[in-house]
Short mmCIF file of C-alpha atoms in Angstrom, two decimals:
data_model
loop_
_atom_site.label_atom_id
_atom_site.label_comp_id
_atom_site.label_asym_id
_atom_site.label_seq_id
_atom_site.Cartn_x
_atom_site.Cartn_y
_atom_site.Cartn_z
CA MET A 235 -22.03 -0.34 49.05
CA ASN A 236 -21.30 3.11 47.55
CA ILE A 237 -18.00 4.73 47.09
CA LYS A 238 -18.34 6.92 50.07
CA GLU A 239 -19.25 4.07 52.37
CA LEU A 240 -16.28 2.08 51.11
CA ASN A 241 -13.84 4.86 51.65
CA ASP A 242 -15.09 5.52 55.10
CA LYS A 243 -13.81 2.05 55.92
CA LEU A 244 -10.63 2.26 53.64
CA LYS A 245 -9.65 5.86 54.73
CA PHE A 246 -7.63 6.30 51.69
CA GLU A 247 -7.13 9.71 50.27
CA LEU A 248 -9.95 10.82 47.75
CA LEU A 249 -8.46 12.81 44.83
CA THR A 250 -11.68 13.61 43.03
CA LYS A 251 -15.39 14.29 43.76
CA CYS A 252 -17.15 11.27 44.98
CA PRO A 253 -19.83 10.05 42.71
CA ASP A 254 -22.65 8.19 44.26
CA SER A 255 -21.95 4.82 42.37
CA GLU A 256 -22.10 1.35 43.59
CA ILE A 257 -19.09 -0.88 44.20
CA LYS A 258 -19.66 -4.61 44.28
CA LYS A 259 -16.41 -6.15 43.35
CA ALA A 260 -12.81 -5.36 43.06
CA TYR A 261 -10.10 -6.11 40.34
CA THR A 262 -6.34 -5.77 40.87
CA SER A 263 -4.13 -5.41 37.84
CA ASP A 264 -1.56 -3.10 36.12
CA LEU A 265 -2.28 -4.45 32.61
CA LEU A 266 -4.96 -2.28 31.00
CA SER A 267 -5.87 -4.90 28.45
CA ASP A 268 -6.38 -7.40 31.18
CA VAL A 269 -8.52 -4.91 33.04
CA MET A 270 -10.58 -4.21 29.90
CA GLY A 271 -10.99 -7.88 29.25
CA ASN A 272 -11.78 -9.15 32.73
CA ALA A 273 -12.71 -6.47 35.23
CA PRO A 274 -16.29 -7.01 36.52
CA ASP A 275 -18.83 -4.21 36.22
CA ASP A 276 -19.41 -1.94 39.12
CA SER A 277 -16.01 -2.61 40.50
CA VAL A 278 -13.09 -0.80 42.03
CA LEU A 279 -9.73 -1.08 40.23
CA ILE A 280 -6.59 -1.42 42.33
CA THR A 281 -3.56 -0.41 40.23
CA ILE A 282 -0.41 1.52 39.97
CA GLN A 283 -1.23 2.76 36.55
CA ALA A 284 -1.57 6.49 37.34
CA HIS A 285 -2.55 8.12 33.86
CA LYS A 286 -5.34 9.26 31.69
CA ASN A 287 -5.57 6.01 29.73
CA THR A 288 -6.57 4.11 33.00
CA ILE A 289 -9.58 6.34 33.15
CA ALA A 290 -10.57 5.46 29.42
CA VAL A 291 -10.22 1.82 30.31
CA ALA A 292 -12.12 2.01 33.52
CA SER A 293 -14.96 3.79 31.77
CA LEU A 294 -15.17 1.14 29.26
CA ALA A 295 -14.94 -1.71 31.57
CA GLY A 296 -17.63 -0.23 33.99
CA ILE A 297 -15.27 0.59 36.85
CA ASN A 298 -16.52 3.17 39.11
CA ALA A 299 -13.50 3.81 41.24
CA ILE A 300 -9.74 3.53 40.92
CA ILE A 301 -7.30 3.08 43.81
CA LEU A 302 -3.73 4.31 42.95
CA CYS A 303 -1.13 2.21 45.08
CA ASN A 304 2.28 3.07 46.37
CA ASN A 305 1.29 6.68 46.53
CA ARG A 306 1.56 6.92 42.79
CA LYS A 307 0.86 10.66 41.76
CA ALA A 308 -2.08 11.15 39.29
CA PRO A 309 -1.04 13.43 36.52
CA GLU A 310 -2.86 16.69 36.12
CA ASP A 311 -4.98 15.50 33.25
CA MET A 312 -6.13 12.45 34.94
CA LEU A 313 -8.47 13.90 37.58
CA PRO A 314 -10.64 16.04 35.41
CA ALA A 315 -10.93 13.09 32.99
CA ALA A 316 -11.97 10.87 35.89
CA GLU A 317 -14.62 13.43 37.16
CA SER A 318 -16.10 13.76 33.64
CA GLU A 319 -16.49 9.96 33.51
CA CYS A 320 -17.92 9.96 37.12
CA ILE A 321 -15.04 7.81 38.25
CA ALA A 322 -13.63 8.31 41.89
CA ILE A 323 -9.82 8.19 42.31
CA LEU A 324 -8.40 7.21 45.60
CA GLN A 325 -4.74 7.11 46.66
CA THR A 326 -2.91 4.98 49.07
CA GLY A 327 0.61 4.20 50.28
CA LEU A 328 -0.24 0.53 50.38
CA ASN A 329 1.01 -1.74 47.50
CA GLN A 330 -1.54 -3.59 45.19
CA PHE A 331 -1.62 -6.74 47.44
CA ASP A 332 -2.21 -4.89 50.70
CA ALA A 333 -4.62 -2.58 49.10
CA SER A 334 -6.53 -5.67 47.74
CA VAL A 335 -6.67 -7.30 51.13
CA THR A 336 -7.91 -4.11 52.71
CA VAL A 337 -10.54 -3.67 50.05
CA ALA A 338 -11.63 -7.32 50.28
CA ARG A 339 -12.32 -6.90 53.97
CA ALA A 340 -14.10 -3.59 53.49
CA LEU A 341 -16.39 -5.02 50.82
CA ASP A 342 -16.86 -8.18 53.04
CA LEU A 343 -15.61 -10.40 50.22
CA CYS A 344 -13.44 -12.61 52.51
CA SER A 345 -14.98 -15.80 53.56
CA MET B 418 0.34 17.97 1.95
CA ILE B 419 0.06 18.92 -1.78
CA LYS B 420 -3.42 19.63 -2.90
CA LYS B 421 -4.45 16.65 -5.17
CA LEU B 422 -6.00 17.01 -8.49
CA ILE B 423 -8.13 13.93 -7.89
CA PRO B 424 -9.94 14.71 -4.61
CA VAL B 425 -10.18 11.23 -3.15
CA TYR B 426 -7.87 11.42 0.00
CA GLU B 427 -9.54 14.23 1.76
CA ASN B 428 -10.84 13.86 5.33
CA GLN B 429 -14.47 13.72 4.29
CA THR B 430 -14.03 11.19 1.42
CA PRO B 431 -16.88 8.72 1.77
CA LEU B 432 -15.93 5.27 2.95
CA VAL B 433 -17.43 3.74 -0.31
CA VAL B 434 -15.00 5.72 -2.29
CA LEU B 435 -11.98 4.82 -0.14
CA GLU B 436 -12.87 1.11 -0.24
CA LEU B 437 -13.29 1.33 -3.96
CA ILE B 438 -9.74 2.77 -4.45
CA GLN B 439 -7.87 1.00 -1.52
CA GLY B 440 -9.77 -2.20 -1.31
CA HIS B 441 -9.13 -3.37 -4.90
CA LYS B 442 -5.91 -4.43 -6.46
CA ILE B 443 -4.48 -3.45 -9.87
CA SER B 444 -4.55 -7.10 -10.91
CA GLU B 445 -8.51 -7.06 -10.74
CA ILE B 446 -8.74 -4.10 -12.99
CA MET B 447 -5.99 -4.24 -15.64
CA SER B 448 -6.32 -5.48 -19.13
CA ARG B 449 -4.67 -8.94 -19.29
CA ASN B 450 -4.63 -9.55 -23.15
CA VAL B 451 -1.75 -7.16 -23.82
CA VAL B 452 -0.54 -6.59 -27.35
CA SER B 453 3.21 -6.43 -27.18
CA VAL B 454 6.09 -6.46 -29.69
CA LYS B 455 9.45 -8.13 -29.75
CA PRO B 456 12.46 -5.79 -29.73
CA ASP B 457 13.64 -6.81 -33.19
CA VAL B 458 10.41 -5.86 -34.99
CA THR B 459 10.71 -2.93 -37.32
CA MET B 460 9.04 0.45 -36.75
CA ARG B 461 7.14 0.01 -39.92
CA GLU B 462 5.50 -3.25 -38.63
CA VAL B 463 4.76 -1.39 -35.32
CA LYS B 464 3.01 1.30 -37.27
CA LEU B 465 0.88 -1.37 -38.93
CA MET B 466 0.00 -3.14 -35.68
CA MET B 467 -0.90 0.18 -33.85
CA LYS B 468 -3.04 1.40 -36.83
CA ASP B 469 -4.83 -2.08 -36.95
CA ARG B 470 -5.66 -2.24 -33.37
CA GLY B 471 -6.28 1.45 -32.85
CA ILE B 472 -3.80 1.63 -30.05
CA SER B 473 -1.32 4.49 -29.27
CA GLY B 474 1.44 2.48 -27.34
CA MET B 475 2.75 -1.08 -26.82
CA PRO B 476 5.22 -2.71 -24.45
CA VAL B 477 8.28 -4.19 -25.81
CA VAL B 478 8.93 -7.56 -24.42
CA ARG B 479 11.44 -10.40 -24.66
CA GLN B 480 10.40 -13.55 -22.92
CA LYS B 481 7.89 -11.75 -20.64
CA ARG B 482 10.53 -9.26 -19.65
CA LEU B 483 9.53 -5.66 -20.24
CA LEU B 484 12.20 -3.79 -22.07
CA GLY B 485 10.50 -0.62 -22.92
CA ILE B 486 7.32 1.13 -24.35
CA ILE B 487 7.03 2.19 -27.93
CA SER B 488 4.48 4.96 -28.51
CA VAL B 489 2.96 6.92 -31.41
CA GLU B 490 5.25 9.84 -30.57
CA ASP B 491 8.29 7.55 -31.02
CA LEU B 492 6.76 6.41 -34.27
CA LEU B 493 6.24 9.94 -35.60
CA ASN B 494 10.03 10.71 -34.76
CA ALA B 495 11.25 7.69 -36.58
CA LEU B 496 8.96 8.56 -39.68
CA GLU B 497 10.22 12.11 -39.79
CA ASP B 498 13.83 10.98 -39.77
CA GLY B 499 13.17 8.16 -42.20
CA LEU B 500 14.13 5.43 -39.81
CA MET B 501 11.14 3.13 -40.23
CA ASP B 502 13.20 0.18 -40.99
CA ASP B 503 15.01 0.38 -37.60
CA SER B 504 14.14 -2.09 -34.87
CA VAL B 505 11.85 -1.00 -32.23
CA GLU B 506 14.61 -1.52 -29.64
CA LYS B 507 16.38 1.63 -31.06
CA HIS B 508 13.41 3.93 -30.59
CA MET B 509 11.54 2.63 -27.58
CA SER B 510 11.59 4.47 -24.22
CA ARG B 511 13.67 2.44 -21.73
CA ASN B 512 12.93 2.09 -18.05
CA PRO B 513 9.29 2.76 -18.23
CA VAL B 514 7.41 3.64 -15.11
CA ILE B 515 5.62 0.49 -14.04
CA LEU B 516 3.02 -0.70 -11.65
CA GLU B 517 2.89 -3.93 -9.72
CA GLU B 518 -0.21 -6.15 -9.78
CA GLN B 519 -0.59 -6.34 -6.03
CA MET B 520 -0.73 -2.51 -5.56
CA PRO B 521 -4.04 -1.03 -4.52
CA VAL B 522 -5.87 0.97 -7.22
CA SER B 523 -5.13 4.08 -5.22
CA PHE B 524 -1.48 3.88 -6.29
CA ALA B 525 -2.53 3.70 -9.97
CA ILE B 526 -4.58 6.89 -9.46
CA ASP B 527 -1.45 8.57 -7.96
CA TYR B 528 0.66 7.46 -10.94
CA PHE B 529 -1.91 8.83 -13.42
CA GLU B 530 -1.78 12.08 -11.37
CA ASN B 531 1.95 12.31 -11.10
CA TYR B 532 2.92 11.23 -14.64
CA SER B 533 1.59 12.27 -18.07
CA PHE B 534 1.41 8.64 -19.36
CA ASN B 535 -1.84 7.30 -20.64
CA ARG B 536 -0.89 3.64 -19.75
CA PHE B 537 1.30 1.77 -17.32
CA PRO B 538 2.70 -1.79 -17.84
CA VAL B 539 1.91 -4.01 -14.87
CA LEU B 540 4.31 -6.55 -13.50
CA ASN B 541 3.94 -9.52 -11.20
CA GLU B 542 6.27 -10.40 -8.31
CA SER B 543 8.64 -12.03 -10.82
CA LYS B 544 8.91 -8.87 -12.67
CA GLU B 545 7.01 -10.42 -15.70
CA LEU B 546 4.63 -8.30 -17.67
CA VAL B 547 1.14 -9.61 -16.90
CA GLY B 548 -0.99 -6.67 -17.99
CA MET B 549 -1.55 -2.94 -18.90
CA LEU B 550 -3.46 -0.28 -17.04
CA THR B 551 -5.13 2.64 -18.68
CA ASP B 552 -7.15 5.42 -17.16
CA ARG B 553 -10.05 3.77 -18.99
CA ASP B 554 -9.57 0.61 -16.96
CA ILE B 555 -9.83 2.67 -13.82
CA ILE B 556 -13.03 4.55 -14.85
CA MET B 557 -14.64 1.28 -15.97
CA HIS B 558 -13.85 -0.34 -12.67
CA MET B 559 -15.09 2.55 -10.59
CA ILE B 560 -18.38 2.73 -12.51
CA LYS B 561 -18.86 -1.02 -11.95
CA VAL B 562 -18.12 -0.98 -8.15
CA MET B 563 -20.10 2.30 -7.69
CA ASN B 564 -23.12 0.78 -9.28
CA GLY B 565 -23.04 -2.05 -6.83
CA GLU B 566 -22.30 0.30 -3.80
CA ILE B 567 -24.77 2.99 -4.45
CA GLY B 568 -27.48 0.31 -5.16
CA ARG B 569 -26.71 -1.10 -1.74
CA LEU B 570 -26.84 2.38 -0.08
CA GLU B 571 -30.12 3.08 -1.81
CA GLU B 572 -31.54 -0.18 -0.44
CA LEU B 573 -30.27 0.78 3.03
CA ALA B 574 -31.68 4.30 2.73
CA LYS B 575 -35.14 2.86 1.83
CA HIS B 576 -35.28 0.97 5.16
CA GLY B 577 -33.43 3.57 7.05
CA HIS B 578 -36.29 5.46 8.52
CA HIS B 579 -37.81 2.42 10.14
CA THR B 580 -34.75 1.89 12.38
CA GLU B 581 -33.60 3.59 15.62
CA ILE B 582 -30.00 4.03 14.91
CA GLY B 583 -30.06 4.18 11.29
CA ASN B 584 -26.69 3.99 9.56
CA VAL B 585 -23.95 5.89 11.18
CA ILE B 586 -20.32 6.13 9.96
CA ARG B 587 -17.61 7.72 12.01
CA ARG B 588 -13.97 8.02 10.99
CA TYR B 589 -11.08 8.56 13.34
CA ALA B 590 -7.49 9.23 12.58
CA VAL B 591 -4.93 7.60 14.79
CA VAL B 592 -1.41 8.99 15.27
CA GLN B 593 1.58 6.97 16.21
CA ASN B 594 2.60 7.16 19.86
CA ASP B 595 -0.34 9.52 20.67
CA PHE B 596 -1.69 8.01 23.75
CA LYS B 597 -3.45 11.05 24.80
CA ASN B 598 -6.05 10.84 22.14
CA ALA B 599 -6.41 7.10 22.11
CA GLY B 600 -9.87 6.29 23.23
CA LYS B 601 -11.72 9.00 21.30
CA ALA B 602 -13.31 6.50 18.86
CA SER B 603 -14.39 4.10 21.63
CA SER B 604 -15.78 6.60 23.92
CA GLU B 605 -17.82 8.29 21.15
CA ILE B 606 -19.14 5.02 19.86
CA LYS B 607 -19.92 4.04 23.39
CA ALA B 608 -21.79 7.22 24.03
CA LEU B 609 -23.76 6.82 20.63
CA LEU B 610 -24.80 3.18 21.61
CA GLN B 611 -25.75 4.35 25.11
CA GLU B 612 -28.02 7.00 23.53
CA HIS B 613 -29.85 4.12 21.86
CA ASP B 614 -30.13 1.99 24.99
CA VAL B 615 -28.05 -0.88 23.60
CA ASP B 616 -27.42 -3.48 26.15
CA ARG B 617 -24.43 -2.73 28.40
CA LYS B 618 -22.56 -5.95 27.71
CA ILE B 619 -22.65 -5.24 24.02
CA ILE B 620 -21.54 -1.66 24.47
CA ARG B 621 -18.69 -2.91 26.53
CA ALA B 622 -17.72 -5.48 23.88
CA ALA B 623 -17.85 -2.87 21.08
CA ALA B 624 -16.06 -0.23 23.19
CA THR B 625 -13.29 -2.70 24.19
CA ALA B 626 -12.62 -3.84 20.65
CA ILE B 627 -12.52 -0.20 19.32
CA TYR B 628 -10.27 0.86 22.16
CA GLU B 629 -7.73 -2.06 21.62
CA LEU B 630 -7.74 -1.27 18.04
CA GLU B 631 -6.84 2.34 18.78
CA ILE B 632 -4.19 1.50 21.20
CA ASN B 633 -2.71 -1.09 18.65
CA GLN B 634 -2.40 1.54 16.12
CA VAL B 635 -0.89 4.03 18.56
CA VAL B 636 1.54 1.48 19.91
CA HIS B 637 2.38 -0.61 16.89
CA SER B 638 1.76 1.29 13.58
CA LEU B 639 2.97 4.27 11.77
CA GLY B 640 -0.67 5.72 12.20
CA GLY B 641 -3.88 4.77 10.63
CA GLU B 642 -7.60 5.06 10.87
CA ILE B 643 -10.53 3.47 12.61
CA VAL B 644 -13.81 3.49 10.75
CA CYS B 645 -16.96 2.57 12.70
CA ARG B 646 -20.18 1.77 10.82
CA ILE B 647 -23.17 1.21 12.83
CA SER B 648 -26.28 -0.23 11.32
CA ASP B 649 -29.56 -1.68 12.71
CA ASP B 650 -28.11 -4.89 13.72
CA HIS B 651 -24.35 -4.67 14.05
CA VAL B 652 -21.41 -2.50 14.56
CA GLU B 653 -18.61 -2.85 12.08
CA VAL B 654 -15.21 -1.66 12.91
CA LEU B 655 -12.53 -1.36 10.28
CA ALA B 656 -9.14 -0.55 11.45
CA ARG B 657 -6.56 0.18 8.79
CA ASP B 658 -3.04 1.36 9.36
CA ARG B 659 0.04 2.20 7.19
CA GLY B 660 2.39 -0.48 8.36
CA PRO B 661 4.84 -1.86 9.29
CA GLY B 662 2.55 -4.91 9.52
CA ILE B 663 2.39 -7.96 11.78
CA LYS B 664 5.16 -10.52 10.98
CA ASN B 665 3.37 -13.53 12.33
CA ILE B 666 -0.35 -13.13 12.85
CA ASP B 667 -0.93 -16.53 14.66
CA LEU B 668 1.68 -15.56 17.21
CA ALA B 669 0.13 -12.04 17.52
CA LEU B 670 -3.28 -13.67 18.23
CA SER B 671 -1.96 -15.78 21.05
CA GLU B 672 -2.32 -14.38 24.46
CA GLY B 673 0.69 -12.99 26.00
CA PHE B 674 2.74 -12.45 22.88
CA SER B 675 3.81 -8.91 22.54
CA THR B 676 6.32 -6.92 20.66
CA ALA B 677 5.88 -3.80 22.70
CA THR B 678 8.68 -1.79 24.17
CA ASP B 679 9.41 -1.31 27.94
CA TRP B 680 7.99 2.21 27.76
CA ILE B 681 4.62 1.00 26.32
CA ARG B 682 4.59 -1.83 28.86
CA SER B 683 5.24 0.62 31.70
CA MET B 684 1.94 2.27 30.58
CA GLY B 685 0.05 -0.82 31.21
CA PHE B 686 -0.19 -1.79 27.57
CA GLY B 687 1.72 -4.24 25.48
CA ALA B 688 0.75 -7.30 27.57
CA GLY B 689 -0.09 -9.29 24.54
CA MET B 690 -3.92 -9.21 25.10
CA GLY B 691 -4.99 -6.71 22.65
CA LEU B 692 -5.75 -8.89 19.67
CA PRO B 693 -7.01 -11.85 21.77
CA ASN B 694 -9.38 -9.45 23.68
CA ILE B 695 -10.73 -8.00 20.40
CA LYS B 696 -11.26 -11.56 18.98
CA ARG B 697 -12.98 -12.60 22.11
CA VAL B 698 -15.52 -9.82 22.25
CA SER B 699 -16.36 -9.86 18.46
CA ASP B 700 -18.85 -11.82 16.57
CA ASP B 701 -16.58 -11.79 13.54
CA PHE B 702 -12.94 -10.97 13.33
CA ARG B 703 -10.81 -10.76 10.29
CA ILE B 704 -7.27 -9.83 9.94
CA LYS B 705 -4.81 -9.34 7.08
CA SER B 706 -1.42 -7.87 7.37
CA SER B 707 1.52 -6.93 5.08
CA GLU B 708 4.48 -4.71 5.32
CA SER B 709 2.19 -1.94 3.93
CA GLY B 710 -0.22 -2.24 6.67
CA THR B 711 -2.57 -4.18 8.75
CA GLU B 712 -6.31 -4.21 8.36
CA ILE B 713 -8.64 -5.67 11.06
CA LYS B 714 -12.29 -5.85 10.46
CA VAL B 715 -14.56 -6.66 13.51
CA ILE B 716 -18.28 -7.19 13.69
CA ILE B 717 -20.28 -6.87 16.91
CA ASN B 718 -23.96 -7.88 16.58
CA LEU B 719 -26.65 -5.86 18.08
CA PRO B 720 -29.54 -8.15 19.33
CA GLU B 721 -32.95 -7.11 17.97
CA ASP B 722 -34.52 -5.82 21.04
CA SER B 723 -31.79 -3.30 21.75
#
């Protein structure tokens, strides 16, 4: 499913333009090295790391969208960086666990 | 920075030259069969020794300990004052400027630039005199290494136009604590590999290794550089920093071990996965570290069809 379809279900706040990329899986982590090493391609990252380096890591790891949890504010330089890498940023008041559960349901990953 | 007489540290210095002066130690290029004199030898005897051997200076040594240097200039002064029967000890220059055998050749070049001496005594870790280094030694060494390197480059250039990527070298300076610019090297190399339709998995491996190396230098070092060399069949990344070095490499390579501060951890780094990640994605991984810096060399192979 693409990012727009996903967020129609999630109803999180979209902070950037919405690229038409596919989301197949999700990964939850606040350790960027862990994200870089283990996050699957074409995934959405669920994290509280709201800064520009998260974009760099996401771009390297093939992550197409980032969900910022606990309403973490994205600093000014983060959003343009995300847009130039065609990565969507979503924001939610949920914590990482609850956001992960919500995403898992939306992506139909729960068995 | 003061403009150097010998233009080898400028931004655009070719990698070959940097390797040539930083990658070799003084112990590899110094003269080992040193003619030295004992301190109780007379100036008259020294004059004969220098004349016979056609040299203009000698170290004065007692039981491998360097006491001073006696030069033609000292000899001329003694001659003028009629003191040729004095011992060398009375006329030598004490506390000479010395080099250590473990120093890189770049140090020696700096010394020749900063001091007017034509030769430096070289000491080992136990402060024993093990050799002498002259500017001639450096020139001979440079020519020898240059012959090899340029031959290699010529060989590469010959085959260069058959390839898609050719041979690309990119150098990036990394500044301590500069998180904002970390990622420049990895994203540029990533873009470059993408242009050449390299497999996505391999791009990710290369970009991950470079990014972790950048972050490592930003977080742990006093600054350094990342040099990426892309050839037909592999990407080579050389990350060199200016210290303070890794105390225990085995520990640093084990997942979860980290010396990062809380601030760095709060940024999502310093989880102790950097080096293990780099090692995992690379086809060849080499690391050496001392207080004067850490050097990591990583190779990622490019498969033939990419």
